[in-house]
Coordinates of C-alpha atoms in Angstrom, one line a residue:
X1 CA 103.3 104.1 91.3
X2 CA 105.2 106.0 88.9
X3 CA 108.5 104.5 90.0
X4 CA 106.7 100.8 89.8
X5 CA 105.6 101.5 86.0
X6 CA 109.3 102.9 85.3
X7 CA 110.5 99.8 86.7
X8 CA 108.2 97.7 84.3
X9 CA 109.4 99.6 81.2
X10 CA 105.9 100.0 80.3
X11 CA 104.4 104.1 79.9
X12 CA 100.9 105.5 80.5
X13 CA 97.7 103.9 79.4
X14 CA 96.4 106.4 77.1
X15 CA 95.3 109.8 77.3
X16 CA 91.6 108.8 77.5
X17 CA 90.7 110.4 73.9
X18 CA 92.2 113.9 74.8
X19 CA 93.5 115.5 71.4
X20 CA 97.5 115.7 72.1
X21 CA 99.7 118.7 71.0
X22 CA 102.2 117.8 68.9
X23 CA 105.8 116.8 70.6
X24 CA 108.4 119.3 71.2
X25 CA 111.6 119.2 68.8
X26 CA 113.9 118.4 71.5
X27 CA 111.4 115.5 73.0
X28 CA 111.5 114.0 69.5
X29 CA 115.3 114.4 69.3
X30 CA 115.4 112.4 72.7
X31 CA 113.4 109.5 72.0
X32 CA 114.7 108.9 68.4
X33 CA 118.1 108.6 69.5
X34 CA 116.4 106.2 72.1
X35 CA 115.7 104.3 68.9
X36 CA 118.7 104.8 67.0
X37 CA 120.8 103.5 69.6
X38 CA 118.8 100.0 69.8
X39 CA 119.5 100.1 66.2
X40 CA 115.5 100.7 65.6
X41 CA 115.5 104.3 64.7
X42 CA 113.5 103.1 61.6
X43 CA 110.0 103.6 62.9
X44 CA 110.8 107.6 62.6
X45 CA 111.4 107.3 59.0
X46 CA 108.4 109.2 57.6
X47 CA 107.9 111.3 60.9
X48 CA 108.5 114.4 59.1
X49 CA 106.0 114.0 56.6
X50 CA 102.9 113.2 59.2
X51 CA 100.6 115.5 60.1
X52 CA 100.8 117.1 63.6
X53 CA 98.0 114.5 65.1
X54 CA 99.8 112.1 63.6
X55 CA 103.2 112.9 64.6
X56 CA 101.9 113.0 68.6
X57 CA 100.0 109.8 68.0
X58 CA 103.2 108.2 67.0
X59 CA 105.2 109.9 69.8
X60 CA 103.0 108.5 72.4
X61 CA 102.7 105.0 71.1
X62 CA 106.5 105.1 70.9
X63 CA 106.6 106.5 74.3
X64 CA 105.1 103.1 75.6
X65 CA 107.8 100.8 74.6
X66 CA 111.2 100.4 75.9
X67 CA 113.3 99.6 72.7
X68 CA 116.2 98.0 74.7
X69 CA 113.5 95.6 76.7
X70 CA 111.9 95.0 73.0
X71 CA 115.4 93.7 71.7
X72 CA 115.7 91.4 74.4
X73 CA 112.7 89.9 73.8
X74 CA 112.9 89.5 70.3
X75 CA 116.2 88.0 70.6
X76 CA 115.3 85.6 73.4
X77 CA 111.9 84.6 70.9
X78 CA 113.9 84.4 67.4
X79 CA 117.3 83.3 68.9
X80 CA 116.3 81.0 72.1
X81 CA 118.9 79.9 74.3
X82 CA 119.8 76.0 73.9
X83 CA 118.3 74.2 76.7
X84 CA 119.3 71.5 78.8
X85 CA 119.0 68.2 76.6
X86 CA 117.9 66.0 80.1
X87 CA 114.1 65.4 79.4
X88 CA 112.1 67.2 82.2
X89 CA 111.1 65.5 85.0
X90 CA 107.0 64.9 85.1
X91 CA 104.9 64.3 88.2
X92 CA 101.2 65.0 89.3
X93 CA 101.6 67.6 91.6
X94 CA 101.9 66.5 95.4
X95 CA 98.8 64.9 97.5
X96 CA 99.4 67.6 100.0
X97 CA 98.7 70.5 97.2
X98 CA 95.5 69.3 96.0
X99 CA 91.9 68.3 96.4
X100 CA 89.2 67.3 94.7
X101 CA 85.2 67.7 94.5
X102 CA 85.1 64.6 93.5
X103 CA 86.2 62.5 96.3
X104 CA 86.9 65.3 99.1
X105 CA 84.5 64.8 102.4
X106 CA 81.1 66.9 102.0
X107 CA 82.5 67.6 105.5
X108 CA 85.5 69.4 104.0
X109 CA 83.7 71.1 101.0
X110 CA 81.0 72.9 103.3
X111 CA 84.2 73.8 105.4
X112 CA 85.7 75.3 102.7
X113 CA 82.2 77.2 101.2
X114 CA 81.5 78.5 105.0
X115 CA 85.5 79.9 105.4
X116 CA 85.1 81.7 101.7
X117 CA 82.1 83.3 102.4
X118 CA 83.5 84.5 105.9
X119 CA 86.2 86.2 103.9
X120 CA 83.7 87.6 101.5
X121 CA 81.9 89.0 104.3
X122 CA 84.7 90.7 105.4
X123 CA 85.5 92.4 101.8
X124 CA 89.1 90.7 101.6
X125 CA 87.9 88.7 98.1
X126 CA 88.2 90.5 94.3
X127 CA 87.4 88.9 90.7
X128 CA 89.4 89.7 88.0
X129 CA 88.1 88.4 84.6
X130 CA 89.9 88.1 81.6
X131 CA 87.6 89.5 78.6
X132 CA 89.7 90.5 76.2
X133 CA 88.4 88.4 73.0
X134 CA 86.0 89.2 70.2
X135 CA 83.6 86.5 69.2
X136 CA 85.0 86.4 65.7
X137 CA 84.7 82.9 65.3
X138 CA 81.4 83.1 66.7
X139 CA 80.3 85.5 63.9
X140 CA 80.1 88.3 65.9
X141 CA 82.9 91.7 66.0
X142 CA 81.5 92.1 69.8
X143 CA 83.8 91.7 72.9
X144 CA 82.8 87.5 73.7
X145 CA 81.1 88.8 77.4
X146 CA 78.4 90.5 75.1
X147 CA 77.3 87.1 73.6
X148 CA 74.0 86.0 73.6
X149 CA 74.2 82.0 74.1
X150 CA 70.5 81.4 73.6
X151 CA 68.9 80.7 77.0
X152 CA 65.5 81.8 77.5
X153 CA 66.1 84.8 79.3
X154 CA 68.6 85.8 76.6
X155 CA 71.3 87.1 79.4
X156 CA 75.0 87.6 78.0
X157 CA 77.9 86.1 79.6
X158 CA 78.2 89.3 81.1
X159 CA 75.0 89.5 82.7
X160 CA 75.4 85.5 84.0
X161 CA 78.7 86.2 85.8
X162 CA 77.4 89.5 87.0
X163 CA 74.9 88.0 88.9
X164 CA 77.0 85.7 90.6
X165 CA 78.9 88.5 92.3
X166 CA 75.8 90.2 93.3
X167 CA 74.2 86.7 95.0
X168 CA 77.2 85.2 96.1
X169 CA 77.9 88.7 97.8
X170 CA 74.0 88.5 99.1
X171 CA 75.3 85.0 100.5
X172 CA 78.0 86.5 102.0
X173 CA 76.3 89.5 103.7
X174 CA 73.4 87.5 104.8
X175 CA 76.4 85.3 107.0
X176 CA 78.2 87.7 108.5
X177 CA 75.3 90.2 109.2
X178 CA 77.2 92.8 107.3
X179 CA 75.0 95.5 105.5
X180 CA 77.2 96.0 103.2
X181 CA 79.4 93.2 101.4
X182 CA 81.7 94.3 98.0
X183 CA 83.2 91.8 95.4
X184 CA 84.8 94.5 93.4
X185 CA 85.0 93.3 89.5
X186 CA 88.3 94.2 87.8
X187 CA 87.4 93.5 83.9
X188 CA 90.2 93.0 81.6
X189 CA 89.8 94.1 78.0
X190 CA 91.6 94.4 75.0
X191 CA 92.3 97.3 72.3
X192 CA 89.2 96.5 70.1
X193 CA 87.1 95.5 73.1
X194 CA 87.2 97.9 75.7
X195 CA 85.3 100.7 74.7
X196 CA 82.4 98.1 73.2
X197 CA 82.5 96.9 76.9
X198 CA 82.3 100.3 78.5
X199 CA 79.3 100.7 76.4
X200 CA 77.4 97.5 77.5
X201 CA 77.7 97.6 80.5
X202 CA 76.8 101.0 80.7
X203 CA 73.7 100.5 78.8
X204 CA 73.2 97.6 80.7
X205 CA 73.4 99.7 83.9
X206 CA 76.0 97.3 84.9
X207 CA 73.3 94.6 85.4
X208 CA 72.5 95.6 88.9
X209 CA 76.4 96.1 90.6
X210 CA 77.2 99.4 91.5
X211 CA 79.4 100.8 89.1
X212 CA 82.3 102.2 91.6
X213 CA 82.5 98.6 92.0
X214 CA 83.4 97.8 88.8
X215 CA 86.7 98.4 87.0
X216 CA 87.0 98.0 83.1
X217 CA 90.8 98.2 82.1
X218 CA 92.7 97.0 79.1
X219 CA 95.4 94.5 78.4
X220 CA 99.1 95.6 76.7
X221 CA 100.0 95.5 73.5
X222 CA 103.9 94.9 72.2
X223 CA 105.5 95.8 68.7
X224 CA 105.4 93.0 66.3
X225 CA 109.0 92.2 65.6
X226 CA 110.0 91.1 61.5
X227 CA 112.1 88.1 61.1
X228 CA 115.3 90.4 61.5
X229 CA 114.4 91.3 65.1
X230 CA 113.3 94.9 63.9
X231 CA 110.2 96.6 65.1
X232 CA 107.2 96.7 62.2
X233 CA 105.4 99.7 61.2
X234 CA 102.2 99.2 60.4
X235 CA 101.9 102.6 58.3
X236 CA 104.0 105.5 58.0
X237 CA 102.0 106.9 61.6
X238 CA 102.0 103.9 63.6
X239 CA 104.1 100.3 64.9
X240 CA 102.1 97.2 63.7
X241 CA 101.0 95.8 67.5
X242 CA 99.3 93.2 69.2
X243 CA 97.2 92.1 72.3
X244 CA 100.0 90.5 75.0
X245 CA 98.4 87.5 75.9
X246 CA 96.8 86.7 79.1
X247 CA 99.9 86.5 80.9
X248 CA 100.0 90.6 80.1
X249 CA 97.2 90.8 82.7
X250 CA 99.9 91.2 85.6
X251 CA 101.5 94.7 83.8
X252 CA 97.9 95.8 83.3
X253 CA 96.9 95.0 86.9
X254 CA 99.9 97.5 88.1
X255 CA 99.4 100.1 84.8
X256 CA 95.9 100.4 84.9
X257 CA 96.2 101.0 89.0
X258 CA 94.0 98.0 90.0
X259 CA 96.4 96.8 92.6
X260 CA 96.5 100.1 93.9
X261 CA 92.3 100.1 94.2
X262 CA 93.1 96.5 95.9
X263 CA 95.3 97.6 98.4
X264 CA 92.6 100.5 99.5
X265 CA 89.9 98.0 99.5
X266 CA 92.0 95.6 102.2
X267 CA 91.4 92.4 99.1
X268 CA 93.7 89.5 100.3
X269 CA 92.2 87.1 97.4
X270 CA 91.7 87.1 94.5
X271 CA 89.6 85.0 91.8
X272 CA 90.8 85.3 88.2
X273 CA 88.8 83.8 84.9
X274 CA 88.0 83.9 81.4
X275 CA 84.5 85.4 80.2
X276 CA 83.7 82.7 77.7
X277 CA 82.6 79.7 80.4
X278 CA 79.3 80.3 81.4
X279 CA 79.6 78.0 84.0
X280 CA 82.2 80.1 86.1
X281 CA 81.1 80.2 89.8
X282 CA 82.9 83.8 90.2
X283 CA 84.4 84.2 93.2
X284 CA 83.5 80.9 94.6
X285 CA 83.4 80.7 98.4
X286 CA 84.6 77.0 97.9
X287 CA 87.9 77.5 96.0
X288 CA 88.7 81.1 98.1
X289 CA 88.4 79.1 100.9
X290 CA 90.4 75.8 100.2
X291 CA 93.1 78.3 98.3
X292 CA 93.2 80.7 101.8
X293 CA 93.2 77.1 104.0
X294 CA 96.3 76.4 102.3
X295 CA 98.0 79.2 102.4
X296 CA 99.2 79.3 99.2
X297 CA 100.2 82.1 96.3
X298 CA 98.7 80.7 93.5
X299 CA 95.9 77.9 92.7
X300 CA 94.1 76.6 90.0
X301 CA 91.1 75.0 89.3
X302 CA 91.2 71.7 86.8
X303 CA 88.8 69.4 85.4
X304 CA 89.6 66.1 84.8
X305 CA 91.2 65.2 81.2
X306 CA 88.3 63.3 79.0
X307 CA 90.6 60.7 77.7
X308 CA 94.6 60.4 77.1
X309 CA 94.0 62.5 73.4
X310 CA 92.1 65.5 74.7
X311 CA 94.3 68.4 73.7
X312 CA 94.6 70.2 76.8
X313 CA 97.5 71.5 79.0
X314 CA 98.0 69.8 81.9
X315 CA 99.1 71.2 85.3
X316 CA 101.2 69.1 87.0
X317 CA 105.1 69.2 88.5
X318 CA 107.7 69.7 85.9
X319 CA 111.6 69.2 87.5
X320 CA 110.2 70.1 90.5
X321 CA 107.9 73.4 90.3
X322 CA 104.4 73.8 89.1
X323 CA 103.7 73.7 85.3
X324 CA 101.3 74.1 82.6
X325 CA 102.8 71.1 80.3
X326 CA 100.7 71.6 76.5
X327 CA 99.7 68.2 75.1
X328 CA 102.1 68.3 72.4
X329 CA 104.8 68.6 74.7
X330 CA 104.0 64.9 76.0
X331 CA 104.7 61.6 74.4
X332 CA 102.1 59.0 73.7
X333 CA 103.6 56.9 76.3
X334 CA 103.4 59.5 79.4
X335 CA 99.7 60.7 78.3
X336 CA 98.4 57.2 78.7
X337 CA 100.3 56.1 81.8
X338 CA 97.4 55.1 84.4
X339 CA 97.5 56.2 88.5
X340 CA 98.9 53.6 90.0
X341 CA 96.8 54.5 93.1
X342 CA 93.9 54.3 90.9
X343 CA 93.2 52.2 88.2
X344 CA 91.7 53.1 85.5
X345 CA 92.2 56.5 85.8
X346 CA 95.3 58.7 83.9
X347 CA 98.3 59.5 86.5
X348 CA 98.3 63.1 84.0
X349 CA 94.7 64.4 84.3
X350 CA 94.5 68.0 85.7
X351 CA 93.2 69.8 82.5
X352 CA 94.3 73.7 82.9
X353 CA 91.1 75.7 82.4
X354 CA 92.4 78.9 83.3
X355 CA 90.6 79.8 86.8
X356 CA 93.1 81.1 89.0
X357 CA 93.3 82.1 92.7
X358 CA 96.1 84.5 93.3
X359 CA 97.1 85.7 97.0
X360 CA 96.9 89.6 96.8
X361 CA 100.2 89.3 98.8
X362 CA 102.1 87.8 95.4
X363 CA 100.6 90.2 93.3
X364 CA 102.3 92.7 95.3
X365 CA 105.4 91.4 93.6
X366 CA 104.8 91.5 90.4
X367 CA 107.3 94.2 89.5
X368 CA 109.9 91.9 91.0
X369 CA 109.1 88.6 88.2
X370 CA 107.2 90.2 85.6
X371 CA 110.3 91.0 83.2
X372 CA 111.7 87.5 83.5
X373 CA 108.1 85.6 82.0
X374 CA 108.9 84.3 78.9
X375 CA 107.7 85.4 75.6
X376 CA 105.8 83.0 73.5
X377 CA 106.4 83.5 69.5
X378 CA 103.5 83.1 66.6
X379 CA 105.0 83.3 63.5
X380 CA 102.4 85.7 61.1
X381 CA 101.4 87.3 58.2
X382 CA 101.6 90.9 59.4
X383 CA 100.6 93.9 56.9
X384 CA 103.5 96.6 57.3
X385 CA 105.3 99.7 55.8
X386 CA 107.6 99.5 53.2
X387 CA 110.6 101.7 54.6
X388 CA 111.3 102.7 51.0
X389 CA 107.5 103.9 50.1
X390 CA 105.5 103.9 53.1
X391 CA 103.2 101.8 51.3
X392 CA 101.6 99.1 53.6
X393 CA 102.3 95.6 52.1
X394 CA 100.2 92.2 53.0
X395 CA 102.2 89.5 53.0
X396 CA 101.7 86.5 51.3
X397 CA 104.1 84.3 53.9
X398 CA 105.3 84.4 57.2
X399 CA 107.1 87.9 57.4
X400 CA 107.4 88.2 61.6
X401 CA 106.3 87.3 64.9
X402 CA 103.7 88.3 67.4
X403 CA 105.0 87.8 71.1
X404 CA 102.5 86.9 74.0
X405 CA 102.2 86.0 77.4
X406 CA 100.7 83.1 79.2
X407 CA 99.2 83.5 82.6
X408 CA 100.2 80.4 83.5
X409 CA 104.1 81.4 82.8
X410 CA 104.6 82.0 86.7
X411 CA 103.6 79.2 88.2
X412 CA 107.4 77.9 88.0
X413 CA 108.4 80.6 89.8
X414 CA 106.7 79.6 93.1
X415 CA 107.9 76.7 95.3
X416 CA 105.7 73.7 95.1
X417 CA 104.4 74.3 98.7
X418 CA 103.1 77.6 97.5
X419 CA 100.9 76.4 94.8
X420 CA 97.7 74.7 95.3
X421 CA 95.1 72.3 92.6
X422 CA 91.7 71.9 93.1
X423 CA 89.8 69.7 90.7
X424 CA 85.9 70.1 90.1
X425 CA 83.0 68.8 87.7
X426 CA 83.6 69.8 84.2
X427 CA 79.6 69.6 84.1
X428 CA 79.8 71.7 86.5
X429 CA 81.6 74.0 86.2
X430 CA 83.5 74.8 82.5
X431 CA 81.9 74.5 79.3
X432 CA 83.9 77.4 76.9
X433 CA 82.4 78.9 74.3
X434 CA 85.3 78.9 71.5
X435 CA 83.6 77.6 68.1
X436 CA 81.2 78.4 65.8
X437 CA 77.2 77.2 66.0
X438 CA 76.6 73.8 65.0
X439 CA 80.6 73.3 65.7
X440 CA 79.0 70.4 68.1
X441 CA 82.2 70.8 70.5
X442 CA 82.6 74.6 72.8
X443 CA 79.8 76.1 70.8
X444 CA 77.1 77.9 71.9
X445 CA 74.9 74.3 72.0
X446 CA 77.0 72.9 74.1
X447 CA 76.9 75.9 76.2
X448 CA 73.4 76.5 76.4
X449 CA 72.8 72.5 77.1
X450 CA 75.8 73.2 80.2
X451 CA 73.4 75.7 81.8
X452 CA 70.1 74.4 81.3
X453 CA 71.0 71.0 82.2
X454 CA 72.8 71.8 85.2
X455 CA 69.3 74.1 86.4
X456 CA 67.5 71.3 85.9
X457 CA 69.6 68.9 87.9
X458 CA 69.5 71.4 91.2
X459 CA 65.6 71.6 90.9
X460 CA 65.2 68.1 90.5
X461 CA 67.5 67.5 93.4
X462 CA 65.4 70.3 95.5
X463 CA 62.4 68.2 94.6
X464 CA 61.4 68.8 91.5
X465 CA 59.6 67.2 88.9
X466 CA 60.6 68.1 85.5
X467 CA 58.7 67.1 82.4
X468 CA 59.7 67.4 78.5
X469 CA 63.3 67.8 77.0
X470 CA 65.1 71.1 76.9
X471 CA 66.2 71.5 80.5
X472 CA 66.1 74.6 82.9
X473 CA 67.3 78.2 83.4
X474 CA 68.0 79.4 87.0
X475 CA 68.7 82.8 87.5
X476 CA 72.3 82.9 89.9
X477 CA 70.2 85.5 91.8
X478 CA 67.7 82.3 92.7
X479 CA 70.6 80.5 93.1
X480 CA 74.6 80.4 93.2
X481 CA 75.0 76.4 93.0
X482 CA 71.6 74.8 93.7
X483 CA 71.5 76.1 97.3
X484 CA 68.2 78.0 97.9
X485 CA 65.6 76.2 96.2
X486 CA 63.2 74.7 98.6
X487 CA 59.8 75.9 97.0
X488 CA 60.1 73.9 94.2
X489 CA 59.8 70.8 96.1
X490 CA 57.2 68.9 95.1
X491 CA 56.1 71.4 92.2
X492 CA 55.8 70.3 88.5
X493 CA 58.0 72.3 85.5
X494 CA 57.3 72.0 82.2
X495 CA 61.1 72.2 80.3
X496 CA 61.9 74.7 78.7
X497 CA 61.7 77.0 81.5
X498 CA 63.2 79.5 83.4
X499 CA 63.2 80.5 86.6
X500 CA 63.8 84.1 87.7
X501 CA 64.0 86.6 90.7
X502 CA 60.9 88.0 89.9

């Protein structure tokens, strides 16, 4: 494992609060001139003058980054390479790599849900979830899995998605006969969010999993870079950072050692999300089983674009290999064009919501690709050190970048045969929580109204009569997608309700 994280340029992940001696004189010598000869020996310029916690809290930050592998990216991100001037080349992917829930045979959908849950059974299926945000536009400084979106029974995103693992694993167990049936959940934090999370879910009592099963780890961070290509300090102790982006979640998956807990576990598949859509089926038997029927490395799940304006990315075929193509990227022209196989509706319409099957035979590789993902820049006001005073300054323009990650940046490294696209119901299944309340679009409303009108829709479809507005809560442990609810045929509810367990 060691060699692996040598390989990645990337050090340890923290020494877990432990109080840390400070460096040896010849260590320092060593990694300064590390510094100095990538022309950033800067960031020891008021070394000497920090106290001895200090001085080995700045030693192991600087520890973790690979100066040489930091120039490169800053000069691929402020000095990008000319391109090729030919416009790219823009298809929906092929036929033969997708399906839909839409118009796909019930025939082929229950195949699918019965093949997913075989491979549940057999504990060959994992969830990753991608929870590194803080519900700062929400109002809140809490990691955005803590959030409270109103139901009636007051659960947290958390707590929703939790209890999908534990019925569709119930599901699962109760099919193959198997006493004992594991999703193991691998949680991906952030630097500000990873210890609130520990804490909720351990005050929580990890909402009914068994906590060896659960895994709470925390994305990368790189140096912001100034506008000269040289690494910021933030103060005279520590390098301005920040959070990788998404795409960061492959080095965390090899740092943090959850590949190596994958392996053990014999996980083929894998199901990868993002905490703020409360209606994530986690681990869903339907899309593990149409990714695994395929045979493929990589698939995603897409909704269908609302109209050609929507500002989504779109995945589709871009000279070839499989691409997230952002909206801005696309003329007026190709947004509108229509599917000539079906009227009416756009030729580009797979809507990229970030849900993400991954074969765990691809992860495998990750320290073979992960260098060559690009680096995406945003230009920022970052506070940082003045080298002459130590003072920190803020900014009143632009003074360097932030590099990040996409998860979707590896899609063009597999061949087109390797990927797969499954579209579902975006009232089914994705309603983010991004905005502010009374936002009116992603808020928690519109969340809230996602969950409770989709409970209401199963139990009238099992039979139900539902009076008055305000729709209906069912608990995933009732119910994973509106399977499972044969008493309430017949019965009368009285909206808003809720419908639980107990």
């Amino acid at each position: 494992m060691q060699a692996i994280k040598s390989a990645l340029h990337i050090g340890s992940n923290g020494t877990n609060g432990a109080a840390r001696p400070e460096p040896s004189a010849d260590a320092v010598a060593q990694l300064k001139q590390k510094y100095t000869d990538a022309q950033q020996g800067h960031v020891f310029s008021f070394y000497d003058s920090l106290a001895a916690d200090e001085k080995a809290a700045l030693y192991e930050q600087l520890s973790g980054f690979d100066p040489v592998r930091i120039n490169e990216y800053a000069q691929h991100a402020l000095k990008p390479a000319e391109t090729d001037k030919q416009p790219a080349v823009l298809e929906p992917l092929p036929e033969s790599a997708t399906a839909s829930i839409l118009d796909s045979k019930p025939e082929d959908i229950t195949k699918w849900y019965e093949s997913g849950l075989d491979l549940i059974g057999k504990n060959q299926v994992a969830v990753v979830l991608m929870a590194g945000g803080q519900g700062t536009r929400l109002g809140s400084s809490a990691p955005k899995g803590c959030y409270d979106i109103g139901l009636p029974s007051h659960k947290s995103l958390f707590q929703i998605q939790a209890e999908y693992i534990r019925k569709v694993q119930d599901l699962a167990s109760k099919k193959s006969g198997a006493q004992s049936v594991v999703v193991p959940w691998y949680v991906m934090t952030s630097g500000p969010t990873r210890k609130p999370t520990e804490e909720f879910f351990e005050k929580n009592n990890y909402f009914g999993l068994d906590r060896s099963n659960v895994q709470i780890f925390e994305q990368g961070v790189l140096p912001c870079i100034s506008n000269e290509g040289k690494i910021l300090l933030e103060n005279k102790g520590r390098v301005a950072v920040a959070p990788d982006g998404n795409g960061g979640i492959y080095q965390a998956l090899i740092l943090w050692g959850v590949l190596d807990d994958m392996r053990k576990r014999g996980v083929q598949h894998i199901h990868a999300y993002c905490v703020d859509n409360c209606l994530a089926k986690v681990a869903d038997p339907v899309f593990i089983g149409f990714s695994a029927a395929q045979d493929v490395d990589i698939a995603t799940k897409v909704v269908r674009k609302r109209n050609a304006t929507e500002s989504v990315g779109l995945v589709l075929s871009r000279n070839g290999k499989p691409d997230v193509v952002e909206y801005s990227e696309i003329d007026k022209a190709t947004a509108e064009a229509e599917d000539p196989s079906h009227p009416g509706v756009l030729k580009f319409r797979a809507a990229n919501i970030v849900n993400h099957y991954y074969s765990f035979r691809f992860l495998e590789t990750i320290p073979q690709w992960v260098h060559k993902l690009p680096h995406h820049v945003a230009r920022k006001k970052i506070p940082s050190a003045d080298l002459e005073t130590g003072e920190t300054v803020k900014p009143e323009k632009p003074n360097g970048i932030k590099l990040e990650q996409f998860v979707f940046d590896v899609f063009p490294m597999l061949p087109l045969e390797k990927f797969a696209c499954m579209e579902v119901k975006r009232e089914d299944e994705f309603s983010p929580l991004k905005n502010a309340k009374g936002t009116g679009q992603d808020d928690e409303d519109t969340s809230r109204a996602a969950v409770l009108g989709q409970g209401e829709k199963w139990a009238k479809a099992a039979g139900a009569i539902v009076v008055n507005d305000g729709g209906l809560e069912i608990s995933p442990l009732i119910s994973y997608g509106g399977e499972g609810l044969e008493k309430l045929n017949g019965k009368t509810i009285e909206a808003p309700a809720i419908i639980e367990l107990n």
